[in-house]
XYZ file of C-alpha atoms in Angstrom:
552
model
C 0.000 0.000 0.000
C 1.320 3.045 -0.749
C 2.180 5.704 1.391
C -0.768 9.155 1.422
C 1.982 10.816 3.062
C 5.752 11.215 4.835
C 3.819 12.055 8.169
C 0.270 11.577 9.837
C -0.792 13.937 12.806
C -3.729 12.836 15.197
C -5.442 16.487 16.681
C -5.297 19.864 14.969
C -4.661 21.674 18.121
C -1.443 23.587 18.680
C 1.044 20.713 18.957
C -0.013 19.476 15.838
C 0.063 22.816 13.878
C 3.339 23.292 15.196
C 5.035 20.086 14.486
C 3.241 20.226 10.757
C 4.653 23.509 10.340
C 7.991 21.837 11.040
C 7.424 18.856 9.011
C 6.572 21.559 6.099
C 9.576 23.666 6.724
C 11.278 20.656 5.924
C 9.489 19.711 2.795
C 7.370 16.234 4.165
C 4.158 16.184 3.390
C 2.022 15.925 6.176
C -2.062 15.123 6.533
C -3.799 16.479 9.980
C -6.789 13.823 10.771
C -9.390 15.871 13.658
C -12.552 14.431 14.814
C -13.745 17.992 15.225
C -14.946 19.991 12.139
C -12.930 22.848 10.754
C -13.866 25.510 12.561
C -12.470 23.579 15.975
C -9.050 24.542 14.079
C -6.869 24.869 17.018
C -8.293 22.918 19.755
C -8.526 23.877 23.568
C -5.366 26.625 22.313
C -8.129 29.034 20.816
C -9.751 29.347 24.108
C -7.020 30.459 26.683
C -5.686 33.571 27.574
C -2.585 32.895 25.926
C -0.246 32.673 28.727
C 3.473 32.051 28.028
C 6.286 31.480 30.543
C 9.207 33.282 29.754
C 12.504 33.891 31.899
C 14.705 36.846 32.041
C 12.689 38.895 29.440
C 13.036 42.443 28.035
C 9.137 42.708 29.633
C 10.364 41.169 33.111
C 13.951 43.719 33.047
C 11.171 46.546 32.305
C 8.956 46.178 35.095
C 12.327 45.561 37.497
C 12.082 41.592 37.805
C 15.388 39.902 38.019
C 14.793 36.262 36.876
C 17.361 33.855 35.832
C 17.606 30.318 33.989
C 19.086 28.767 37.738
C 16.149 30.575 39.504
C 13.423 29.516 37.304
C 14.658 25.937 37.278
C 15.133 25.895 41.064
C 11.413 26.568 41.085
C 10.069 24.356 38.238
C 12.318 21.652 40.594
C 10.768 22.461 43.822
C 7.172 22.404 41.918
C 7.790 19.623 39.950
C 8.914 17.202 42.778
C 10.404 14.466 41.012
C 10.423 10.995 42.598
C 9.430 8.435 40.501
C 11.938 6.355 38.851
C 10.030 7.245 35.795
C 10.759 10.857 35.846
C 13.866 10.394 34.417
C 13.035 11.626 31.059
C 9.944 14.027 32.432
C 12.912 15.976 34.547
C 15.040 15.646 30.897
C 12.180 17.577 29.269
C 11.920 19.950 32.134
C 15.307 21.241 32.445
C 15.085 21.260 28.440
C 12.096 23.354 28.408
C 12.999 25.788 31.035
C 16.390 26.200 29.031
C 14.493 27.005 25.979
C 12.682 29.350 27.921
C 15.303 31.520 29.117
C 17.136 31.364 25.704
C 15.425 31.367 22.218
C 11.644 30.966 22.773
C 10.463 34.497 22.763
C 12.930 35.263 19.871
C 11.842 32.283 18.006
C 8.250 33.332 18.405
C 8.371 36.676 17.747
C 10.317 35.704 14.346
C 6.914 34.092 13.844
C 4.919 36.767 14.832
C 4.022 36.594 18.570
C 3.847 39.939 20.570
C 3.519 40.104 24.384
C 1.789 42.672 26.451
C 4.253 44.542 28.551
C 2.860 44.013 32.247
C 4.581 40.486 33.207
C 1.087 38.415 35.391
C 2.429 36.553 38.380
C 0.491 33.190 38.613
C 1.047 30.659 41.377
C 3.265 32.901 44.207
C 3.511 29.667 46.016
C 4.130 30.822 49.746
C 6.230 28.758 50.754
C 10.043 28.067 51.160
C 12.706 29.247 48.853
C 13.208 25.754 47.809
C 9.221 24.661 47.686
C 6.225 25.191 45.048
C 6.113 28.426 43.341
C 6.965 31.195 41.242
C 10.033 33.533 42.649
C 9.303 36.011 40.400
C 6.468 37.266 37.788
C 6.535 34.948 34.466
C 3.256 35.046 32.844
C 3.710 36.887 29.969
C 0.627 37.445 27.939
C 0.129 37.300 24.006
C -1.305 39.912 22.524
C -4.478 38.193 21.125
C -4.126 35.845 23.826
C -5.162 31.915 22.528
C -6.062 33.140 19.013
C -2.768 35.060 18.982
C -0.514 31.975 19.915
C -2.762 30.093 17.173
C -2.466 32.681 14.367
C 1.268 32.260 12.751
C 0.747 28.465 12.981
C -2.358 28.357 11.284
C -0.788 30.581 8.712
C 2.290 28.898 7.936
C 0.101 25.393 7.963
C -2.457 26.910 5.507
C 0.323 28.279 3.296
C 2.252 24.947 3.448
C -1.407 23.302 2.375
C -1.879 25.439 -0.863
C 1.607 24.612 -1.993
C 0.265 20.947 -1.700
C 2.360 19.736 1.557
C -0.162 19.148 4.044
C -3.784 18.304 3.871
C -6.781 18.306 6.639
C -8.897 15.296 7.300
C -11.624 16.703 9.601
C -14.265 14.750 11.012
C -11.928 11.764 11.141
C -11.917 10.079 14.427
C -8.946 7.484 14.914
C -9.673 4.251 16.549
C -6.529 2.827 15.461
C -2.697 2.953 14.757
C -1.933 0.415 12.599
C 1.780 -1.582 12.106
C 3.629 -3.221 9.631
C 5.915 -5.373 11.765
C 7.554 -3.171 14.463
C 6.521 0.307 13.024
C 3.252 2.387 13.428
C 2.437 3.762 9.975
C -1.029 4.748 9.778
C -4.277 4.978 11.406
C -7.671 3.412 10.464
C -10.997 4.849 11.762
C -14.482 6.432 11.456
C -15.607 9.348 8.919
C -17.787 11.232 10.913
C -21.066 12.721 9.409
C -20.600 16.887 8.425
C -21.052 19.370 11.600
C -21.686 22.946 11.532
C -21.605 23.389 14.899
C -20.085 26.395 16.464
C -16.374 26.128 17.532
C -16.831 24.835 21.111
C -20.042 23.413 20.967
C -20.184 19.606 21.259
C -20.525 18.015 17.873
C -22.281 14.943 16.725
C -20.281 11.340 16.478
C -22.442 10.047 14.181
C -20.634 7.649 11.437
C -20.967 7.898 7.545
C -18.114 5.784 6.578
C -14.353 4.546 7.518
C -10.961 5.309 6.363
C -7.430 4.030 6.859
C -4.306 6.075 5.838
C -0.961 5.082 5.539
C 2.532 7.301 6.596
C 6.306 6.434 8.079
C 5.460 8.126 10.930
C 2.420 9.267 13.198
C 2.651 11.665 15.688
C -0.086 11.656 18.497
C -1.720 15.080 19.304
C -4.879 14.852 20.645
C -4.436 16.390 24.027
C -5.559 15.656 27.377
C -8.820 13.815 29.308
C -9.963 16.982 30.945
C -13.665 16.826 29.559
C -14.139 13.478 30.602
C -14.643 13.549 34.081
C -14.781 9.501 34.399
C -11.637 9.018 33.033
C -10.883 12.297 35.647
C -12.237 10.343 38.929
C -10.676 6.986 37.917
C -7.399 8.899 37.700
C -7.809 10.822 40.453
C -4.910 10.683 43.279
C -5.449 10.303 46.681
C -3.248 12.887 47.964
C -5.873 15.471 46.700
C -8.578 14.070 48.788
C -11.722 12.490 47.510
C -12.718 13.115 43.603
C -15.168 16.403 43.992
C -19.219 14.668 42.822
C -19.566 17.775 40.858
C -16.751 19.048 38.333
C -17.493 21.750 36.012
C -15.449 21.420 32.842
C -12.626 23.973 31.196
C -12.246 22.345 28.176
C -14.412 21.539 25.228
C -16.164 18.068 25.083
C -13.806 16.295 22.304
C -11.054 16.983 25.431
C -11.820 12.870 25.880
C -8.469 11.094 26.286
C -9.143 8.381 23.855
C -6.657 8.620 21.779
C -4.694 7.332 25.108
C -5.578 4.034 25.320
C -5.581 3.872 21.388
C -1.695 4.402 21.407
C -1.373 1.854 24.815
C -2.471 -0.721 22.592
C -0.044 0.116 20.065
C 2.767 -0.486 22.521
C 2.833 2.946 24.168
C 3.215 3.959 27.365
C 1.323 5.770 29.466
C 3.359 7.319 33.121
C 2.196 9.118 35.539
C -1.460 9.093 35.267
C -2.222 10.513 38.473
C -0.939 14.166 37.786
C -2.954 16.307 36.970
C -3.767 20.184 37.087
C -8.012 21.412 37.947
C -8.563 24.850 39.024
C -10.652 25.489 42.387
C -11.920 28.613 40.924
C -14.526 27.703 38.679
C -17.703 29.177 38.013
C -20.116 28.448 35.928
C -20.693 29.946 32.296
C -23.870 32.009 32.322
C -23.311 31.729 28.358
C -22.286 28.122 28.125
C -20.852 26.374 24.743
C -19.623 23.650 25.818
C -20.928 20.506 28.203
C -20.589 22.301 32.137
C -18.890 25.049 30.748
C -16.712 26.530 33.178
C -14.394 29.706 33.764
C -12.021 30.662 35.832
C -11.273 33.615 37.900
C -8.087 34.728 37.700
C -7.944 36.399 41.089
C -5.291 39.057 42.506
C -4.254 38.011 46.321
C -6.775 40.319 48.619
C -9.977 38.242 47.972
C -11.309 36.571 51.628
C -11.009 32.869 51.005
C -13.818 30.631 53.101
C -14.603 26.813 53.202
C -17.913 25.331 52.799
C -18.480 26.224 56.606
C -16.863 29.509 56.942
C -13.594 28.548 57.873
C -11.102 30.550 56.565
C -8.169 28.513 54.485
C -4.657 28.195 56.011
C -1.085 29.805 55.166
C -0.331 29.761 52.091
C -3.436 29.008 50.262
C -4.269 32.220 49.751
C -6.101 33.205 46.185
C -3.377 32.854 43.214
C -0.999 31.112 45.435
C -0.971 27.258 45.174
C -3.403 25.632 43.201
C -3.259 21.740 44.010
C -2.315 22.420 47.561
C -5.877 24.458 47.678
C -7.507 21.563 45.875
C -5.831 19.248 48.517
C -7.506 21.163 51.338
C -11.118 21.785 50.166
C -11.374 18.144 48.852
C -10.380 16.581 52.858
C -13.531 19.657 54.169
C -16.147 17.257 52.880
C -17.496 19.376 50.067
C -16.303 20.390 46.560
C -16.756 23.859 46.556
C -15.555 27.179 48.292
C -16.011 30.858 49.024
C -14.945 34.278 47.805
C -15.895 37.104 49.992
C -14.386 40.314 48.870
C -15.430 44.155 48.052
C -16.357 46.135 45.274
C -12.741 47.568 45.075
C -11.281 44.302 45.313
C -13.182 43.049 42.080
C -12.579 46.077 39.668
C -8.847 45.507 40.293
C -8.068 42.372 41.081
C -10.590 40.253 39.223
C -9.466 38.745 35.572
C -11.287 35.728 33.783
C -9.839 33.019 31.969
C -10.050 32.677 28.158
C -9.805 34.468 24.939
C -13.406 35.002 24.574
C -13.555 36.541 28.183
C -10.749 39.283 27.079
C -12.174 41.123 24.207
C -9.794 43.576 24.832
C -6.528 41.367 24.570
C -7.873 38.988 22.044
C -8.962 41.866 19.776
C -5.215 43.960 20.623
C -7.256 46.905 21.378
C -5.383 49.395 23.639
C -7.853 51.268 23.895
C -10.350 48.297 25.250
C -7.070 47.720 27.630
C -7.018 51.460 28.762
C -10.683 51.540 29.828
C -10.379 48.164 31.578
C -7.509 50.287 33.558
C -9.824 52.804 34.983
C -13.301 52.418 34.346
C -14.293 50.135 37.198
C -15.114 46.543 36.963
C -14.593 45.034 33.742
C -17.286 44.009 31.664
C -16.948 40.415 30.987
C -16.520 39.863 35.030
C -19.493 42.664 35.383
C -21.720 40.604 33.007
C -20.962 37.392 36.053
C -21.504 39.549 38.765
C -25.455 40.534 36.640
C -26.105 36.977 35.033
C -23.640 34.602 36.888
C -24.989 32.158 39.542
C -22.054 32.145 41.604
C -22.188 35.549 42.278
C -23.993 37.476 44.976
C -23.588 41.045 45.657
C -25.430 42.691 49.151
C -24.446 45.912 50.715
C -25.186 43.866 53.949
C -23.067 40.973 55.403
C -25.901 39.298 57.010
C -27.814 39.929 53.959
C -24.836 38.219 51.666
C -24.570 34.982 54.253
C -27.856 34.447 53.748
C -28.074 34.385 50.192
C -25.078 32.411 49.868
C -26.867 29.720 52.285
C -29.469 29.568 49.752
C -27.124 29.281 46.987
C -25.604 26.105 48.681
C -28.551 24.457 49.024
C -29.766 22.546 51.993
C -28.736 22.632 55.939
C -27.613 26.003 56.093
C -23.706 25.676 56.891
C -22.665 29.194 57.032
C -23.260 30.775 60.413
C -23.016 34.698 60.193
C -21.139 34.676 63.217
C -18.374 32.906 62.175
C -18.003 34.949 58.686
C -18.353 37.893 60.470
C -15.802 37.027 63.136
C -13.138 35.730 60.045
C -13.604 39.719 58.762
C -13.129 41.290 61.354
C -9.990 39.601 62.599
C -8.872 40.149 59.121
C -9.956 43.903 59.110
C -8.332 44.654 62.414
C -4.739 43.598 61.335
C -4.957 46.612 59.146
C -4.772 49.211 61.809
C -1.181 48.715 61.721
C 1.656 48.919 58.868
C 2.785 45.284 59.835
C 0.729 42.376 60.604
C 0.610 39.048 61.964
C -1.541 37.874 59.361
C 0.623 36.455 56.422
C -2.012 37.521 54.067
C -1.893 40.877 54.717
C 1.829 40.837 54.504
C 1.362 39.374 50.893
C -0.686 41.783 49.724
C 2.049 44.517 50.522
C 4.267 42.443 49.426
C 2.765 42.060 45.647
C 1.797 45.886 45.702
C 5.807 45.988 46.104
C 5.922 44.713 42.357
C 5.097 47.499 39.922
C 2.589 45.437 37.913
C 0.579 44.495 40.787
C 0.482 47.886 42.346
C -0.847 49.103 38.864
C -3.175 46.942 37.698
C -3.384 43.591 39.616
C -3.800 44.515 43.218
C -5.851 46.779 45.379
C -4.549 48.370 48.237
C -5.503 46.956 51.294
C -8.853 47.702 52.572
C -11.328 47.239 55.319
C -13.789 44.991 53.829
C -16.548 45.832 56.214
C -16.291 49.357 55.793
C -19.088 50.596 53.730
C -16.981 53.191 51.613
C -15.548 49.587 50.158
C -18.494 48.248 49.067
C -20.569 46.537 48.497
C -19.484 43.225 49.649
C -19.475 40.050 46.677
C -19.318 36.459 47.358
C -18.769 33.944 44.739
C -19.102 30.391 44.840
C -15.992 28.293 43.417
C -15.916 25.033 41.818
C -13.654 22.880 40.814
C -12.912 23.033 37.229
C -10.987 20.485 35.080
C -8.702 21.322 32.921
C -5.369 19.876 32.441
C -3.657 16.054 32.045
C -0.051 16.187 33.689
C 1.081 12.833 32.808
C 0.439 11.178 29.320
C 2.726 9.473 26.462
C 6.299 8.844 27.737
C 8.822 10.449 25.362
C 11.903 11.080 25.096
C 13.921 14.065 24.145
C 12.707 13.595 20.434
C 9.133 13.285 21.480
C 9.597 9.438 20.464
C 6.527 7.394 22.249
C 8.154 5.206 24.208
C 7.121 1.049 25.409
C 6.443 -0.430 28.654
C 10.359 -1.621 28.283
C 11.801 1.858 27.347
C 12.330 1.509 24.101
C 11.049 4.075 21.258
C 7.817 2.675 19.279
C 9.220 2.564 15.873
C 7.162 5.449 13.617
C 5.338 6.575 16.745
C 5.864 10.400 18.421
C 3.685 12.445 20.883
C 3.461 16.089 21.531
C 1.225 18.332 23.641
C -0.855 17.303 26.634
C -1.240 13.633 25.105
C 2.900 13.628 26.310
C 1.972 15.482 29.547
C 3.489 18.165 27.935
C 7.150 16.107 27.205
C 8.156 12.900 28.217
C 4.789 12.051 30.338
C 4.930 14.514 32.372
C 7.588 17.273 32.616
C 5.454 19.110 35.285
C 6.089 16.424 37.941
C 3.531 16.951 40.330
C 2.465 20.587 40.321
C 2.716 23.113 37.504
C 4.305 26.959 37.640
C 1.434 28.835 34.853
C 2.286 29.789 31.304
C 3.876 26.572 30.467
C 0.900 24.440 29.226
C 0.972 26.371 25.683
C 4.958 26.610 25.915
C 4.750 22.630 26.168
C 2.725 22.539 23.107
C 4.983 24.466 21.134
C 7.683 22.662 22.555
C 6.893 19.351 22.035
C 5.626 19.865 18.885
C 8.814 21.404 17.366
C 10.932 18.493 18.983
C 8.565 16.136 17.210
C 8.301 17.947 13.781
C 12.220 18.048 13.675
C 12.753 14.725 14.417
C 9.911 12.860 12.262
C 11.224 15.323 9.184
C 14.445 13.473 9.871
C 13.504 10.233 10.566
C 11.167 9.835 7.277
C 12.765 9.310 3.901
């Protein structure tokens, strides 16, 4: 049978459009197979905020961050904590990764068109110890047009590379298969899926109108993570973060289904580390929903009041933006899967950003002008449209007022006593009559507003919260959201899928979140922000380069 092509990609998201562009640069020809329609081009990429971690930048020197290449990987170390036997090529891809991020990654994207917007974000502060979980320094450097943005000179240079006959789309082909001759994976067989016009992000049918097979020297596996399938999410789920929430809301589209996992275990890959993983416990839910449980997430600045199911306040460090999985950890062992934001009207015009292209009209449409009146004309309006529509969100002028509704909101016994809210503000209020504190959040918060992009646009200064000048008061109800796989495909350095013995699977390569980002897993345990699209990109140029020289 003859070969359609040098190379076959499975998932059109942004590991596969960057290691096609590769495979183009290099003259292979290349055919994309995606069980989502066309206008999915992309994938899950499309829909974030476009987040890049970057060390020692020109936008971290401006805004008087010293970062460095030992720094960074001190923390990726400390956040990663290897110590699994297997983690010898996940730590390989680390320390690769965060060497390509202090050296040619924001040149090399630029070349391709990237920009960045000049104020650096500064995503999980960890809290900790030097040597711990965390981000030192600021590293989340947006792209201007966030997900779309990241997506744009990939799409371009993979559109350009199909007129000129090089690579071809196959969408609405779902793989069930990776087929062999002898020792070497070279092709995939599978349903044609009927036409869908669906709207990008909206579940599509999986209704079947026929079957193909294709034939390459080479398949590379790029069909992300299992973050909209929450069984495959509880049967996964480790018990170090407590017991698997009974309600998840989802951050990903529905075709997020893992599949494409166990297709490639029965091809002789392997899978590591299956019990990483990365879900936000700042969810809320979509008043505008596209997908199945369509979540977002806040992306909240460090003042906001943080509250357990019962009113307890949460413990040093897991303060909002802080540590993600060790918050997760905690509310999962209280006995209930959600959580509370109490916080001010001041607090929420400065401090309160949401997740996702489609949530930042101003970023995703580069419109300084949008990004000026964000800057000073009070709350913005995507979060103002969840504070009106949302049903997370409750806004009273009057504590007792707000604990009630939020009782209601819960649903049955009433768990919140006003007492013990009240009392958790005050104490908190109090340690503001003084310029130091014992309270280790209020030392954070002067402690960020010591960073010139906080102070500017990312923090409030601290306030009474019970004062009525402040006001008025907001709570908002978090869930847990799932969103990303941390283990996946083991791989080595050449994004080569490797066996249950350790040995490459001839013609076989993953990239992306279906390789846990690199070598199943180059997270370890806990991620820093920034670096889920950087793995992409990453992984997907490793793979590109290496099919292009591994096919004939």
């Amino acid at each position: 049978m003859a070969d359609d092509a040098d190379v076959i990609i499975v998932g059109a998201g942004l590991a596969g459009l960057v290691a096609a562009a590769e495979l183009a640069e290099a003259g292979k020809k290349t055919i994309i197979v995606d069980q989502e329609p066309e206008q999915s081009l992309g994938g899950q990429a499309f829909w974030s905020l476009g987040g890049i971690f970057l060390i020692d930048s020109p936008e971290q020197r401006r805004m008087r961050i010293r970062d460095s290449y030992a720094l960074a990987l001190e923390d990726w170390l400390g956040t990663a904590a290897f110590d699994r036997p297997e983690d010898l090529w996940p730590r390989r891809w680390a320390e690769a990764y965060v060497g390509f991020a202090a050296g040619e990654k924001r040149s090399w994207l630029m070349q391709r068109g990237l920009k960045f917007f000049p104020v650096v974000g500064w995503a999980e502060r960890g809290g900790g110890n030097a040597v711990g979980h965390g981000n030192s320094v600021p590293r989340f450097h947006v792209t201007w047009g966030t997900g779309p943005g990241v997506l744009e000179p990939f799409v371009q240079r993979v559109r350009e590379a199909e007129k000129n006959g090089l690579i071809r789309f196959k969408f609405r082909h779902r793989v069930n298969e990776l087929t062999r001759t002898g020792t070497v994976v070279d092709g995939v067989r599978g349903d044609i899926l009927v036409p869908s016009d669906v709207e990008r992000g909206r579940k599509s049918s999986r209704d079947v109108a026929g079957d193909f097979e294709l034939q390459a020297q080479a398949v590379i596996v790029a069909s992300g993570g299992i973050g909209a399938n929450p069984e495959l999410v509880r049967k996964n789920w480790p018990q170090r973060l407590g017991t698997p929430p009974r309600h998840m809301i989802s951050g990903v589209p529905d075709h997020v289904d893992g599949r494409m996992l166990a297709i490639t275990e029965r091809t002789g890959g392997s899978v590591i580390n299956r019990d990483r993983m990365w879900h936000y416990v700042e969810g809320i839910r979509n008043w505008a929903p596209l997908w199945t449980d369509h979540a977002i997430r806040i992306l909240p600045g460090p003042s906001s009041l943080w509250l357990d199911a019962r009113g307890k306040r949460l413990p040093v460090p897991l303060y909002p933006g802080f540590d993600t999985l060790g918050t997760l950890s905690h509310i999962m062992r209280t006995g209930f899967d959600y959580s509370w934001f109490i916080l001010t009207q001041k607090i929420i015009q400065k401090e309160f950003a949401l997740s996702g292209s489609e949530q930042n009209p101003d970023l995703t449409g580069k419109s300084w002008r949008q990004v000026l009146g964000r800057a000073t004309s009070g709350v913005p309006g995507p979060v103002k449209a969840f504070m009106e529509k949302g049903k997370d969100f409750i806004v009273e002028a009057e504590l007792p007022a707000l604990v009630a509704r939020m009782n209601a909101l819960a649903g049955g016994e009433p768990l919140l006593e006003l007492s013990q809210v009240e009392r958790e503000i005050l104490a908190r209020d109090r340690q503001l009559d003084n310029p130091f504190s014992k309270d280790m959040q209020i030392t954070a918060l002067r402690g960020a507003r010591a960073y010139l992009g906080d102070r500017l646009i990312r923090t409030a200064k601290p306030h009474k919260m019970l004062d009525p000048a402040n006001g008025p008061l907001i709570a908002v109800r978090l869930n847990i959201l799932t969103r990303k796989t941390l283990g996946g495909l083991h791989t080595d350095l050449d994004s080569r899928v490797l066996g249950i013995d350790g040995r490459p699977v001839e013609g076989l390569y993953a990239v992306g979140e279906a390789a846990g980002f690199g070598g199943g897993g180059m997270h370890g345990y806990a991620a820093l922000e920034g670096t889920f699209l950087g793995g992409c990109i990453f992984s997907g140029r490793s793979a590109g380069r290496a099919a292009a020289r591994g096919v004939g």
